[in-house]
Amino acid sequence: MTESFAQQPWLSLITFLPLLGAAAIMARRMMARVGPDGTVEPREREQIDNVARRVALFFTTGAFLVSVFVFFAYYDPDLAGYQLVEQAPWLGSGISYKMGVDGISILFVLLTTFIMPICILASWTSITKRVADYMIAFLMMETLMVGVFCALDLFLFYFFFEGSLIPMFLIIGVWGSSGTKEFAGFAMPSRVYAAVKFFLFTLLGSVLLLVAMAWMYFAAGTTDIPTLQQFDFPAGAQKWLWLAFFASFAVKMPMWPVHTWLPDAHVQAPTAGSVILAAILLKMGGYGFLRFSLPMFPLASADFAPLVFALSIVAIIYTSLVALAQEDMKKLIAYSSVAHMGFVTMGIFTGTEQGIEGGLFQMLSHGFISGALFLCVGVVYDRAHTREIAAFGGLVHRMPIYAFLFLFFTLGNVGLPGVSGFVGEFLTMAGAFKTNSWIAFFAAFGVILSAAYALRLYRQVMYGELLKPALQSITDVDRRELAMLAALMAFALYLGVYPFPALSVFSPAADLLIENYRAALAAGGL
Amino acid sequence: MTLEPLVVFLPLFGAILAMPLGRAAGPKAAEIASTVLVGLAAVYAWVLFFDVALGEPNPRTIRLATWFSSGDFQADWALRLDTLSAVMLVVVNSVSFLVHWYSMGYMKEYGETPRFFAYLSLFTFAMLTLVTADNFMQLFFGWEGVGLASYLLIGFWFKKKSANDAAIKAFVVNRVGDFGFALGILGVYYVFGSVEFDTVFSVIAADGVAIPYGMDTGAPVRELTVSFLGHDWHALTVIGVLLFIGAMGKSAQLLLHTWLPDAMEGPTPVSALIHAATMVTAGVFLVCRCSAIYENAPDAAALVTIVGALTAFFAASVGLLQDDIKKVVAYSTCSQLGYMFFAAGAGAYGAAMFHLFTHAFFKALLFLGSGAVIIAMHHEQDIKKMGGVKDLLPFTHILMLIGTISITGLGIPGLYLFGAPFGTAGFVSKDVILESAFAAGETGRAFAGAAFTLGLMAAVMTAFYSWRLIFLTFWGRSRAPEHVRKHPHHVPDSMMIPLVPLAVGALVAGMAFYGHFVDPAKSEKFWNGAFYSAEAHAPADDEAHAGESHAPADVHAAPAESHDGDAGAHHEESHHHVPGWVLWAPFLAMLAGALPAAFHYLRGDPLRPGLLRPGGLVHDFLKNKWYFDEIYDFLLVRPALAIGRFLWKEGDGRTIDGVGPDGLAATVAAGARRIVRMQTGYMYHYAFVMLVGIALFVTYVLLRLAGGGQ
């Protein structure tokens, strides 16, 4: 029986379960009773909103439970190759619907399905306009994100990868914060500016990616990812293909200097949007490097590695310094995200076990920690309706539990050993040191600067006297907020003290990747 | 199931329990619970000390779990019990217990004691993981953990801006040290392929061949050169220097010392425990633990020596003019740490650890005694506003006197009773350090001679500022306001009793433990290979007993000599090595500092200007602490902030966005206008249309290409 169960399309189920939820919400809304004047009555609207919230929570939780079940029941962490593979003919001639996971992707599927219910909870009371639309956008988002990590067909991957742009674009553009910004000669809401900026940057990458994909399909006759990973692209072509993929992934990551969309997007996005952005969307870039750049274009990856190192180091130092100067809580955390992703790209392109596993671990850990930090900002934003650092001070007097949680995640961000952030950071630096001590030397400046900006933020928001009249009656976290943050804290702490389970899932796939990578380099005379 | 882990984990239980317990059963319960748990750990630490070090040597390592591993990189959670860690266990747990106890009285009127005790216990736990580590990673975990606890406790009174500033400064300056420390660990891993102490040190001991990552051939590790930052360096020297940068941060050595005086913003018990007796000694511990590296990296050892010696001198000079009672003791700590470092740098690891041990007693005593004075004087810390406190606090006065004669070193040079020099704890250990430095200088160790000279000069100043503190605070006529003088704040017994064991230690710990720690005849058995010694591992030696039989460094630095004789024979020996004047020099230095202090502060107005007149160059230089803070602020802090702002506004804003999205935008303005209008209407329609659009577009492109290709 288990045999046949194991062969069910589990990944498709996880992927499309949220879409089912979106459909359910749409259906409920179509059945809305319309008043005599043709509009939906307020009470009916309220009811639809409540249904939308519950349906979204139900389906995201369902997807999480299914993914956990599949992971423990059917996923074999000792295998290096793809598992739970499903394939169906799709567009014919080499393009098929193919899903599967390996050690590199499975934990990101779990991370996504874990973060989603938290996002729904985070939006429970703070989102009041167009709730049904909002929930639909998030459910679609989840389908697309899980799809990105499961797709084993390049075309299918592209569909999910670029598709995820749209709901995010809407989440920022519609549910973002208020304020206006002068852009292209006329004033527009800042959130729309941020959304457009996000869109422009990502579009730049995706056009190049599309062209490269088409070329690869033309050359290899298929878009099957495992096949392409074995395919020997000519060394000359690898360079161009690598650059095209790089353009797309570097923007997503984001790497310096194409990072400037991220702070704006974070600032404008609603809390849950920021959480998704930081916890999942950024990881697609790193995932892309590991799934495509390194295995498919090994020679070019080795050639361009110095470029990546340089950009990573600049990202770490530059954005850490910029973070020191920030006045907006979210912007500060966004810039620190760029710095942390710098460690990931640095690690991945060292092509060492420590670098790659450290990079993977750093991405996973950053999902918990930065996701939680944006939730922390959301907690005070919901109460004080500002994210300006200077508007706060002395919150510890009224919010002791929040103070504890925020401190924990701040320290995680600083990379304190015992919290998950340290493991990835250190391993990537170990990989870098082996490759070239200069890289590790410069990256280590991030160790100093992260302490400075993160503790400065914490001090200005939490410590000192509680003087601002607006904060006098601020309340501590409620049960819902506590549950979300405690869950994230549990993971960050567990993986900080005992990261072994995650690392052991990564290592077979990472080892295989490295083996192939080195073999390809050796064959290429490098 | 072994019980040993309890010695580390009991304080952690206290840390976790304190806050919930405080909520459920009141602060008193939290205080008692955490104090008792640390007390139990202290008792157990002494049991282990006797078991591991004093009786038949019984060192062992208990592996608890793998922390993390990746490829050939592996770090474990483990409990390494050897003499070195057993000494630290005893120091940390005992002082921590006494400070917990003391805090029950000290913190009474400040409130929030559960949080305070939770932090104290958390610190204790982190410090214990540091000292019991069997690899560099766990050491780093404890290293950062004590840094965190220090940050939390310095900023304990978070309403005060100065406390918050000091807390962040402490953390960030320590991170500068960690910058080096982390690179040092990476260097160890790069060279040895391991971060485990046993593996690393046994390879060095055997002079085994190490092949750094990515190299085809290696070399015997003592001769190995590696490329670091574009140059070829002697591998062990690079590692030693990098690790020492970490030690400089944690132990507040010159250049990275600026956080320690500011750290006095924390409650006084914290200053005693963390910023005097334990955490700040972690750097000394690190250098001693890595003796195998420093003994084979003379340049790195020379750096340790000179930095330690300069710190001992510098901090003592600044201590001369401090008026804040806690700052005097803080600079004194900084200076004493310098002594420990130059001892270690000179190869006298036993002497360094010995001074670390005795210093824990007398410095904790001085700090906690100062705390009692501060409480009694209604939170006044300026010793110029005190005077005559001995009438108000006679018992504290005696305790502080004991601490002072201990740190300044009162004893009778040349007199040995029961095989140990006769004198206070500080007398014995400081003399050993200075003698070792002198002897090491004679044998040609770099900077050891300079360290001896600087150490003597520092001893003069130590005696001066220590007695100045006593005279200004306790003696003479009171300068305090009348209400303070008439109604000093009550100092509870719980703040006095814990000082008694410390006072006893400050008096006799030197004599009691001299034999074990430094007497050549006995110390070898005591340390039992915890320190590396060149004689035991001469390259000619076979590699058979590599890693097992590290003999201790000879603290009197007489490499060729054998030490078979009994204690009596040893006296003659040490007289052989160091001339008589060296034996007397520290004592005379003490008098040279104490007498002028008495001369100035005990006659006439103690506040009258002395040799260094206010406004004078030297006076201002010392008063402003050699201007380190100002220089750092000008050179580092302001530029970092300014560069950050510049990169943000000019780099991100003008350059990247100006060329990128904002520049592009002009051409797509029309399209953008349409997007603005998008706020109306049903969003999911748009989403769906865009998704389908992308899908169709891509399909079209791919199919066309495919079709064209066939």
mmCIF file with all atom_site columns, N, CA and C in Angstrom, chain B residues 215-251:
data_model
loop_
_atom_site.group_PDB
_atom_site.id
_atom_site.type_symbol
_atom_site.label_atom_id
_atom_site.label_alt_id
_atom_site.label_comp_id
_atom_site.label_asym_id
_atom_site.label_entity_id
_atom_site.label_seq_id
_atom_site.pdbx_PDB_ins_code
_atom_site.Cartn_x
_atom_site.Cartn_y
_atom_site.Cartn_z
_atom_site.occupancy
_atom_site.B_iso_or_equiv
_atom_site.pdbx_formal_charge
_atom_site.auth_seq_id
_atom_site.auth_comp_id
_atom_site.auth_asym_id
_atom_site.auth_atom_id
_atom_site.pdbx_PDB_model_num
ATOM 1   N N  . MET B 1 215 ? 46.387 22.287 -1.511 1.00 0.00 ? 215 MET B N  1
ATOM 2   C CA . MET B 1 215 ? 47.803 22.185 -1.860 1.00 0.00 ? 215 MET B CA 1
ATOM 3   C C  . MET B 1 215 ? 48.157 20.727 -2.117 1.00 0.00 ? 215 MET B C  1
ATOM 4   N N  . ASP B 1 216 ? 49.091 20.540 -2.996 1.00 0.00 ? 216 ASP B N  1
ATOM 5   C CA . ASP B 1 216 ? 49.473 19.174 -3.326 1.00 0.00 ? 216 ASP B CA 1
ATOM 6   C C  . ASP B 1 216 ? 50.405 18.597 -2.282 1.00 0.00 ? 216 ASP B C  1
ATOM 7   N N  . THR B 1 217 ? 51.317 19.409 -1.831 1.00 0.00 ? 217 THR B N  1
ATOM 8   C CA . THR B 1 217 ? 52.259 18.917 -0.839 1.00 0.00 ? 217 THR B CA 1
ATOM 9   C C  . THR B 1 217 ? 52.203 19.803 0.398  1.00 0.00 ? 217 THR B C  1
ATOM 10  N N  . GLY B 1 218 ? 52.460 19.199 1.513  1.00 0.00 ? 218 GLY B N  1
ATOM 11  C CA . GLY B 1 218 ? 52.492 19.971 2.738  1.00 0.00 ? 218 GLY B CA 1
ATOM 12  C C  . GLY B 1 218 ? 53.917 20.118 3.214  1.00 0.00 ? 218 GLY B C  1
ATOM 13  N N  . ALA B 1 219 ? 54.026 20.448 4.483  1.00 0.00 ? 219 ALA B N  1
ATOM 14  C CA . ALA B 1 219 ? 55.347 20.568 5.090  1.00 0.00 ? 219 ALA B CA 1
ATOM 15  C C  . ALA B 1 219 ? 55.140 20.309 6.573  1.00 0.00 ? 219 ALA B C  1
ATOM 16  N N  . PRO B 1 220 ? 56.231 19.973 7.284  1.00 0.00 ? 220 PRO B N  1
ATOM 17  C CA . PRO B 1 220 ? 56.093 19.873 8.737  1.00 0.00 ? 220 PRO B CA 1
ATOM 18  C C  . PRO B 1 220 ? 55.481 21.170 9.252  1.00 0.00 ? 220 PRO B C  1
ATOM 19  N N  . VAL B 1 221 ? 54.532 21.046 10.142 1.00 0.00 ? 221 VAL B N  1
ATOM 20  C CA . VAL B 1 221 ? 53.679 22.194 10.435 1.00 0.00 ? 221 VAL B CA 1
ATOM 21  C C  . VAL B 1 221 ? 54.442 23.360 11.044 1.00 0.00 ? 221 VAL B C  1
ATOM 22  N N  . ARG B 1 222 ? 55.531 23.059 11.737 1.00 0.00 ? 222 ARG B N  1
ATOM 23  C CA . ARG B 1 222 ? 56.252 24.166 12.360 1.00 0.00 ? 222 ARG B CA 1
ATOM 24  C C  . ARG B 1 222 ? 57.010 25.018 11.342 1.00 0.00 ? 222 ARG B C  1
ATOM 25  N N  . GLU B 1 223 ? 57.262 24.414 10.161 1.00 0.00 ? 223 GLU B N  1
ATOM 26  C CA . GLU B 1 223 ? 57.948 25.199 9.139  1.00 0.00 ? 223 GLU B CA 1
ATOM 27  C C  . GLU B 1 223 ? 56.999 25.645 8.044  1.00 0.00 ? 223 GLU B C  1
ATOM 28  N N  . LEU B 1 224 ? 55.780 25.174 8.120  1.00 0.00 ? 224 LEU B N  1
ATOM 29  C CA . LEU B 1 224 ? 54.832 25.398 7.037  1.00 0.00 ? 224 LEU B CA 1
ATOM 30  C C  . LEU B 1 224 ? 54.588 26.890 6.811  1.00 0.00 ? 224 LEU B C  1
ATOM 31  N N  . THR B 1 225 ? 54.607 27.273 5.542  1.00 0.00 ? 225 THR B N  1
ATOM 32  C CA . THR B 1 225 ? 54.170 28.628 5.226  1.00 0.00 ? 225 THR B CA 1
ATOM 33  C C  . THR B 1 225 ? 52.891 28.543 4.423  1.00 0.00 ? 225 THR B C  1
ATOM 34  N N  . VAL B 1 226 ? 52.023 29.477 4.651  1.00 0.00 ? 226 VAL B N  1
ATOM 35  C CA . VAL B 1 226 ? 50.778 29.517 3.886  1.00 0.00 ? 226 VAL B CA 1
ATOM 36  C C  . VAL B 1 226 ? 50.620 30.912 3.320  1.00 0.00 ? 226 VAL B C  1
ATOM 37  N N  . SER B 1 227 ? 49.829 30.957 2.262  1.00 0.00 ? 227 SER B N  1
ATOM 38  C CA . SER B 1 227 ? 49.534 32.252 1.670  1.00 0.00 ? 227 SER B CA 1
ATOM 39  C C  . SER B 1 227 ? 48.316 32.826 2.378  1.00 0.00 ? 227 SER B C  1
ATOM 40  N N  . PHE B 1 228 ? 48.488 34.010 2.914  1.00 0.00 ? 228 PHE B N  1
ATOM 41  C CA . PHE B 1 228 ? 47.353 34.678 3.552  1.00 0.00 ? 228 PHE B CA 1
ATOM 42  C C  . PHE B 1 228 ? 47.368 36.129 3.103  1.00 0.00 ? 228 PHE B C  1
ATOM 43  N N  . LEU B 1 229 ? 46.296 36.554 2.516  1.00 0.00 ? 229 LEU B N  1
ATOM 44  C CA . LEU B 1 229 ? 46.164 37.910 2.001  1.00 0.00 ? 229 LEU B CA 1
ATOM 45  C C  . LEU B 1 229 ? 47.329 38.265 1.071  1.00 0.00 ? 229 LEU B C  1
ATOM 46  N N  . GLY B 1 230 ? 47.609 37.316 0.203  1.00 0.00 ? 230 GLY B N  1
ATOM 47  C CA . GLY B 1 230 ? 48.552 37.627 -0.851 1.00 0.00 ? 230 GLY B CA 1
ATOM 48  C C  . GLY B 1 230 ? 50.021 37.501 -0.500 1.00 0.00 ? 230 GLY B C  1
ATOM 49  N N  . HIS B 1 231 ? 50.305 37.144 0.769  1.00 0.00 ? 231 HIS B N  1
ATOM 50  C CA . HIS B 1 231 ? 51.698 36.950 1.145  1.00 0.00 ? 231 HIS B CA 1
ATOM 51  C C  . HIS B 1 231 ? 51.890 35.551 1.708  1.00 0.00 ? 231 HIS B C  1
ATOM 52  N N  . ASP B 1 232 ? 53.126 35.099 1.653  1.00 0.00 ? 232 ASP B N  1
ATOM 53  C CA . ASP B 1 232 ? 53.432 33.827 2.305  1.00 0.00 ? 232 ASP B CA 1
ATOM 54  C C  . ASP B 1 232 ? 53.902 34.103 3.716  1.00 0.00 ? 232 ASP B C  1
ATOM 55  N N  . TRP B 1 233 ? 53.270 33.450 4.645  1.00 0.00 ? 233 TRP B N  1
ATOM 56  C CA . TRP B 1 233 ? 53.588 33.649 6.059  1.00 0.00 ? 233 TRP B CA 1
ATOM 57  C C  . TRP B 1 233 ? 53.848 32.306 6.709  1.00 0.00 ? 233 TRP B C  1
ATOM 58  N N  . HIS B 1 234 ? 54.522 32.372 7.824  1.00 0.00 ? 234 HIS B N  1
ATOM 59  C CA . HIS B 1 234 ? 54.650 31.204 8.675  1.00 0.00 ? 234 HIS B CA 1
ATOM 60  C C  . HIS B 1 234 ? 53.258 30.893 9.238  1.00 0.00 ? 234 HIS B C  1
ATOM 61  N N  . ALA B 1 235 ? 52.785 29.691 8.968  1.00 0.00 ? 235 ALA B N  1
ATOM 62  C CA . ALA B 1 235 ? 51.382 29.376 9.237  1.00 0.00 ? 235 ALA B CA 1
ATOM 63  C C  . ALA B 1 235 ? 51.006 29.598 10.700 1.00 0.00 ? 235 ALA B C  1
ATOM 64  N N  . LEU B 1 236 ? 51.823 29.063 11.610 1.00 0.00 ? 236 LEU B N  1
ATOM 65  C CA . LEU B 1 236 ? 51.451 29.149 13.022 1.00 0.00 ? 236 LEU B CA 1
ATOM 66  C C  . LEU B 1 236 ? 51.470 30.598 13.515 1.00 0.00 ? 236 LEU B C  1
ATOM 67  N N  . THR B 1 237 ? 52.347 31.399 12.922 1.00 0.00 ? 237 THR B N  1
ATOM 68  C CA . THR B 1 237 ? 52.380 32.806 13.323 1.00 0.00 ? 237 THR B CA 1
ATOM 69  C C  . THR B 1 237 ? 51.095 33.515 12.919 1.00 0.00 ? 237 THR B C  1
ATOM 70  N N  . VAL B 1 238 ? 50.663 33.280 11.682 1.00 0.00 ? 238 VAL B N  1
ATOM 71  C CA . VAL B 1 238 ? 49.412 33.901 11.236 1.00 0.00 ? 238 VAL B CA 1
ATOM 72  C C  . VAL B 1 238 ? 48.271 33.504 12.163 1.00 0.00 ? 238 VAL B C  1
ATOM 73  N N  . ILE B 1 239 ? 48.180 32.207 12.430 1.00 0.00 ? 239 ILE B N  1
ATOM 74  C CA . ILE B 1 239 ? 47.090 31.722 13.273 1.00 0.00 ? 239 ILE B CA 1
ATOM 75  C C  . ILE B 1 239 ? 47.195 32.337 14.666 1.00 0.00 ? 239 ILE B C  1
ATOM 76  N N  . GLY B 1 240 ? 48.416 32.326 15.197 1.00 0.00 ? 240 GLY B N  1
ATOM 77  C CA . GLY B 1 240 ? 48.603 32.866 16.541 1.00 0.00 ? 240 GLY B CA 1
ATOM 78  C C  . GLY B 1 240 ? 48.224 34.333 16.639 1.00 0.00 ? 240 GLY B C  1
ATOM 79  N N  . VAL B 1 241 ? 48.616 35.101 15.646 1.00 0.00 ? 241 VAL B N  1
ATOM 80  C CA . VAL B 1 241 ? 48.305 36.540 15.673 1.00 0.00 ? 241 VAL B CA 1
ATOM 81  C C  . VAL B 1 241 ? 46.800 36.756 15.556 1.00 0.00 ? 241 VAL B C  1
ATOM 82  N N  . LEU B 1 242 ? 46.165 36.029 14.635 1.00 0.00 ? 242 LEU B N  1
ATOM 83  C CA . LEU B 1 242 ? 44.725 36.212 14.437 1.00 0.00 ? 242 LEU B CA 1
ATOM 84  C C  . LEU B 1 242 ? 43.948 35.841 15.706 1.00 0.00 ? 242 LEU B C  1
ATOM 85  N N  . LEU B 1 243 ? 44.329 34.711 16.300 1.00 0.00 ? 243 LEU B N  1
ATOM 86  C CA . LEU B 1 243 ? 43.632 34.316 17.530 1.00 0.00 ? 243 LEU B CA 1
ATOM 87  C C  . LEU B 1 243 ? 43.851 35.354 18.627 1.00 0.00 ? 243 LEU B C  1
ATOM 88  N N  . PHE B 1 244 ? 45.055 35.907 18.651 1.00 0.00 ? 244 PHE B N  1
ATOM 89  C CA . PHE B 1 244 ? 45.352 36.873 19.702 1.00 0.00 ? 244 PHE B CA 1
ATOM 90  C C  . PHE B 1 244 ? 44.544 38.158 19.526 1.00 0.00 ? 244 PHE B C  1
ATOM 91  N N  . ILE B 1 245 ? 44.215 38.501 18.286 1.00 0.00 ? 245 ILE B N  1
ATOM 92  C CA . ILE B 1 245 ? 43.365 39.675 18.080 1.00 0.00 ? 245 ILE B CA 1
ATOM 93  C C  . ILE B 1 245 ? 42.021 39.457 18.793 1.00 0.00 ? 245 ILE B C  1
ATOM 94  N N  . GLY B 1 246 ? 41.506 38.223 18.688 1.00 0.00 ? 246 GLY B N  1
ATOM 95  C CA . GLY B 1 246 ? 40.298 37.910 19.436 1.00 0.00 ? 246 GLY B CA 1
ATOM 96  C C  . GLY B 1 246 ? 40.513 38.071 20.930 1.00 0.00 ? 246 GLY B C  1
ATOM 97  N N  . ALA B 1 247 ? 41.633 37.568 21.415 1.00 0.00 ? 247 ALA B N  1
ATOM 98  C CA . ALA B 1 247 ? 41.922 37.664 22.848 1.00 0.00 ? 247 ALA B CA 1
ATOM 99  C C  . ALA B 1 247 ? 42.052 39.119 23.290 1.00 0.00 ? 247 ALA B C  1
ATOM 100 N N  . MET B 1 248 ? 42.619 39.948 22.420 1.00 0.00 ? 248 MET B N  1
ATOM 101 C CA . MET B 1 248 ? 42.756 41.365 22.763 1.00 0.00 ? 248 MET B CA 1
ATOM 102 C C  . MET B 1 248 ? 41.392 42.015 22.973 1.00 0.00 ? 248 MET B C  1
ATOM 103 N N  . GLY B 1 249 ? 40.431 41.633 22.137 1.00 0.00 ? 249 GLY B N  1
ATOM 104 C CA . GLY B 1 249 ? 39.090 42.211 22.288 1.00 0.00 ? 249 GLY B CA 1
ATOM 105 C C  . GLY B 1 249 ? 38.452 41.778 23.589 1.00 0.00 ? 249 GLY B C  1
ATOM 106 N N  . LYS B 1 250 ? 38.450 40.492 23.820 1.00 0.00 ? 250 LYS B N  1
ATOM 107 C CA . LYS B 1 250 ? 37.743 39.980 24.999 1.00 0.00 ? 250 LYS B CA 1
ATOM 108 C C  . LYS B 1 250 ? 38.441 40.409 26.269 1.00 0.00 ? 250 LYS B C  1
ATOM 109 N N  . SER B 1 251 ? 39.757 40.460 26.266 1.00 0.00 ? 251 SER B N  1
ATOM 110 C CA . SER B 1 251 ? 40.487 40.785 27.483 1.00 0.00 ? 251 SER B CA 1
ATOM 111 C C  . SER B 1 251 ? 40.920 42.240 27.530 1.00 0.00 ? 251 SER B C  1
#
